[in-house]
């Protein structure tokens, strides 16, 4: 997604985009390219005025060159499309729009600098960008170019206007009519309504000299050129002014590659605080996908203990014993260990999808342990009936063995079914696999480790608890 400087005009932006698209199409893995310059004329489009959005459609991975990966392809495309005055930020189309709507940041990480002076904020944004480029993992660092858009500044000379007896309002009305358009009426065509506007022809307003020749009517009927009543000069200014919480804001956009976002932001926060001094009344906020991750982390820190507490309370209501409930709840740490080992083996980081997979794993593992305990309890009850309510440790051990063996085949079949149903997800490479694989990984690894718990550890602990009851009796 190339981001252009605000000083670049629309024809120049189109020319740059065309040149970049031609360079992208030379890459063998690219199927097609489509670009959108500037933004739509609607308030629902969160894009800034100076953004050019390019969507690259890739061929299937089977048609890629040997050894080509997504990271290598992005690096090659970035090198092919790099132009002076243009910064590239590579992301996905859907998540890009979601990020822009939720946080206003169109990259993985964004640094928002708040303050009251736009020029000072732009200088501080460039200083922050220079610091971030030196931190390992920072990529596509782009300080937002606020100023640089061409404007035409018309300042009325009040003394000259007073000599001709012309009011400032009359001069501004002429400027509005000549340059800014005036709505005369509204035409209705079926269900559509179109405003009818009037302004001077392009040759009379295309340059400061042409605007200086626009005539202003004095009260005595004299026609005075606008150039004698006002100072007309081109100036630079902001293409778009952003504000949040009642303050002006300038952003620095960047992506993180080769490391996790959390550690990068922690390091960058310290380095920026030590290296960049902000004027009084200004402050920095870290946003983008990192902001969503922090919000999700805080929510998960509440959800996970609640999930474990609910499971424990349900187990206590079932067995009326804290020991029995804790015994069955051991399936959770065993499942957690297996899920973590498989995540480490496959190289996945912890994410919201991973924790959702762990929550699903906890319920499945505890349910399997509950069924095993039920089988063991039924085996002990049968043994009591056979021997007239007289149960010895030897008979208890025999009953536990019978119950565990009876549960062996159903338990292995249950775990095998779960594993078999998750394997296609692990082998998938289609759309959405990036989310489904981290979600299925903890369930797959946790079911295998919890299977070992339920088959080996659960009967042993069950025997210890029942033997303890026999000794008390």
mmCIF file of N, CA, C and O in Angstrom, residues 59 110 116 133 138 140 149 184 187 196 206 213-214 274 278 284 289 293 311 316 319 343 368 375 402 407 423 473:
data_model
loop_
_atom_site.group_PDB
_atom_site.id
_atom_site.type_symbol
_atom_site.label_atom_id
_atom_site.label_comp_id
_atom_site.label_asym_id
_atom_site.label_seq_id
_atom_site.Cartn_x
_atom_site.Cartn_y
_atom_site.Cartn_z
ATOM 1 N N UNK A 59 -0.658 -15.403 -7.533
ATOM 2 C CA UNK A 59 -0.973 -16.707 -8.093
ATOM 3 C C UNK A 59 -0.961 -17.765 -6.984
ATOM 4 O O UNK A 59 -0.453 -17.508 -5.885
ATOM 5 N N UNK A 110 1.293 1.873 15.188
ATOM 6 C CA UNK A 110 1.244 3.301 14.918
ATOM 7 C C UNK A 110 1.576 4.094 16.168
ATOM 8 O O UNK A 110 1.169 3.731 17.277
ATOM 9 N N UNK A 116 -0.662 20.695 20.166
ATOM 10 C CA UNK A 116 -1.433 21.848 19.706
ATOM 11 C C UNK A 116 -0.838 22.525 18.465
ATOM 12 O O UNK A 116 -1.543 23.256 17.776
ATOM 13 N N UNK A 133 13.627 3.574 13.249
ATOM 14 C CA UNK A 133 14.345 2.860 12.183
ATOM 15 C C UNK A 133 15.567 2.112 12.705
ATOM 16 O O UNK A 133 16.023 1.144 12.081
ATOM 17 N N UNK A 138 11.851 -3.116 13.088
ATOM 18 C CA UNK A 138 11.065 -2.043 12.489
ATOM 19 C C UNK A 138 11.169 -2.109 10.968
ATOM 20 O O UNK A 138 12.257 -2.231 10.408
ATOM 21 N N UNK A 140 9.110 -0.572 7.150
ATOM 22 C CA UNK A 140 8.127 0.326 6.514
ATOM 23 C C UNK A 140 7.815 1.532 7.406
ATOM 24 O O UNK A 140 6.650 1.938 7.529
ATOM 25 N N UNK A 149 0.817 20.409 1.058
ATOM 26 C CA UNK A 149 -0.226 20.536 0.042
ATOM 27 C C UNK A 149 -0.310 21.989 -0.443
ATOM 28 O O UNK A 149 -0.216 22.916 0.361
ATOM 29 N N UNK A 184 -26.829 27.510 -6.819
ATOM 30 C CA UNK A 184 -27.951 28.340 -7.224
ATOM 31 C C UNK A 184 -29.285 27.678 -6.933
ATOM 32 O O UNK A 184 -30.205 28.296 -6.415
ATOM 33 N N UNK A 187 -31.682 20.518 -8.879
ATOM 34 C CA UNK A 187 -32.458 19.863 -9.919
ATOM 35 C C UNK A 187 -32.772 18.431 -9.506
ATOM 36 O O UNK A 187 -31.949 17.748 -8.910
ATOM 37 N N UNK A 196 -27.062 22.663 -8.641
ATOM 38 C CA UNK A 196 -26.618 23.459 -9.783
ATOM 39 C C UNK A 196 -25.688 24.540 -9.247
ATOM 40 O O UNK A 196 -26.105 25.405 -8.471
ATOM 41 N N UNK A 206 -7.283 29.783 -13.000
ATOM 42 C CA UNK A 206 -6.271 28.730 -13.020
ATOM 43 C C UNK A 206 -4.935 29.158 -12.430
ATOM 44 O O UNK A 206 -4.088 28.321 -12.173
ATOM 45 N N UNK A 213 -7.104 39.279 -11.964
ATOM 46 C CA UNK A 213 -7.850 40.048 -12.969
ATOM 47 C C UNK A 213 -9.354 39.989 -12.761
ATOM 48 O O UNK A 213 -10.099 40.649 -13.510
ATOM 49 N N UNK A 214 -9.822 39.200 -11.786
ATOM 50 C CA UNK A 214 -11.264 39.146 -11.517
ATOM 51 C C UNK A 214 -11.730 40.512 -11.017
ATOM 52 O O UNK A 214 -11.098 41.131 -10.154
ATOM 53 N N UNK A 274 13.420 8.071 25.873
ATOM 54 C CA UNK A 274 14.742 8.576 26.220
ATOM 55 C C UNK A 274 15.331 9.493 25.152
ATOM 56 O O UNK A 274 16.120 10.386 25.478
ATOM 57 N N UNK A 278 9.375 15.945 23.922
ATOM 58 C CA UNK A 278 8.130 16.519 23.437
ATOM 59 C C UNK A 278 7.891 17.872 24.094
ATOM 60 O O UNK A 278 8.262 18.083 25.259
ATOM 61 N N UNK A 284 2.520 10.901 23.726
ATOM 62 C CA UNK A 284 2.570 9.845 22.710
ATOM 63 C C UNK A 284 1.690 8.678 23.146
ATOM 64 O O UNK A 284 1.674 8.299 24.317
ATOM 65 N N UNK A 289 -2.572 -2.432 15.469
ATOM 66 C CA UNK A 289 -2.898 -3.776 15.919
ATOM 67 C C UNK A 289 -2.392 -4.029 17.331
ATOM 68 O O UNK A 289 -2.971 -4.829 18.068
ATOM 69 N N UNK A 293 -4.226 -5.822 20.446
ATOM 70 C CA UNK A 293 -3.633 -6.929 21.180
ATOM 71 C C UNK A 293 -3.626 -6.660 22.679
ATOM 72 O O UNK A 293 -3.882 -7.557 23.488
ATOM 73 N N UNK A 311 -15.370 -23.980 35.690
ATOM 74 C CA UNK A 311 -15.163 -25.429 35.580
ATOM 75 C C UNK A 311 -15.020 -26.063 36.962
ATOM 76 O O UNK A 311 -15.616 -27.120 37.254
ATOM 77 N N UNK A 316 -17.191 -29.234 41.535
ATOM 78 C CA UNK A 316 -17.504 -29.338 42.959
ATOM 79 C C UNK A 316 -18.989 -29.643 43.167
ATOM 80 O O UNK A 316 -19.349 -30.454 44.040
ATOM 81 N N UNK A 319 -19.313 -33.490 42.450
ATOM 82 C CA UNK A 319 -18.714 -34.471 43.370
ATOM 83 C C UNK A 319 -18.871 -34.095 44.834
ATOM 84 O O UNK A 319 -18.619 -34.939 45.712
ATOM 85 N N UNK A 343 2.742 -25.807 20.177
ATOM 86 C CA UNK A 343 2.890 -24.439 19.681
ATOM 87 C C UNK A 343 4.368 -24.086 19.495
ATOM 88 O O UNK A 343 4.749 -23.473 18.489
ATOM 89 N N UNK A 368 -13.403 -35.417 29.344
ATOM 90 C CA UNK A 368 -12.833 -36.761 29.230
ATOM 91 C C UNK A 368 -12.449 -37.316 30.603
ATOM 92 O O UNK A 368 -12.685 -38.486 30.902
ATOM 93 N N UNK A 375 -16.529 -43.961 35.086
ATOM 94 C CA UNK A 375 -16.293 -45.388 34.853
ATOM 95 C C UNK A 375 -15.618 -46.033 36.062
ATOM 96 O O UNK A 375 -15.957 -47.156 36.468
ATOM 97 N N UNK A 402 -10.027 -52.574 36.410
ATOM 98 C CA UNK A 402 -11.120 -52.966 35.522
ATOM 99 C C UNK A 402 -11.790 -51.738 34.884
ATOM 100 O O UNK A 402 -12.076 -51.724 33.690
ATOM 101 N N UNK A 407 -12.532 -48.300 30.083
ATOM 102 C CA UNK A 407 -12.623 -46.966 29.492
ATOM 103 C C UNK A 407 -11.542 -46.732 28.442
ATOM 104 O O UNK A 407 -11.600 -45.741 27.719
ATOM 105 N N UNK A 423 -6.591 -32.581 11.975
ATOM 106 C CA UNK A 423 -5.469 -32.720 11.048
ATOM 107 C C UNK A 423 -5.697 -32.010 9.714
ATOM 108 O O UNK A 423 -4.765 -31.378 9.188
ATOM 109 N N UNK A 473 -12.228 -44.932 57.207
ATOM 110 C CA UNK A 473 -13.354 -45.754 57.665
ATOM 111 C C UNK A 473 -12.862 -46.840 58.639
ATOM 112 O O UNK A 473 -13.586 -47.190 59.573
#
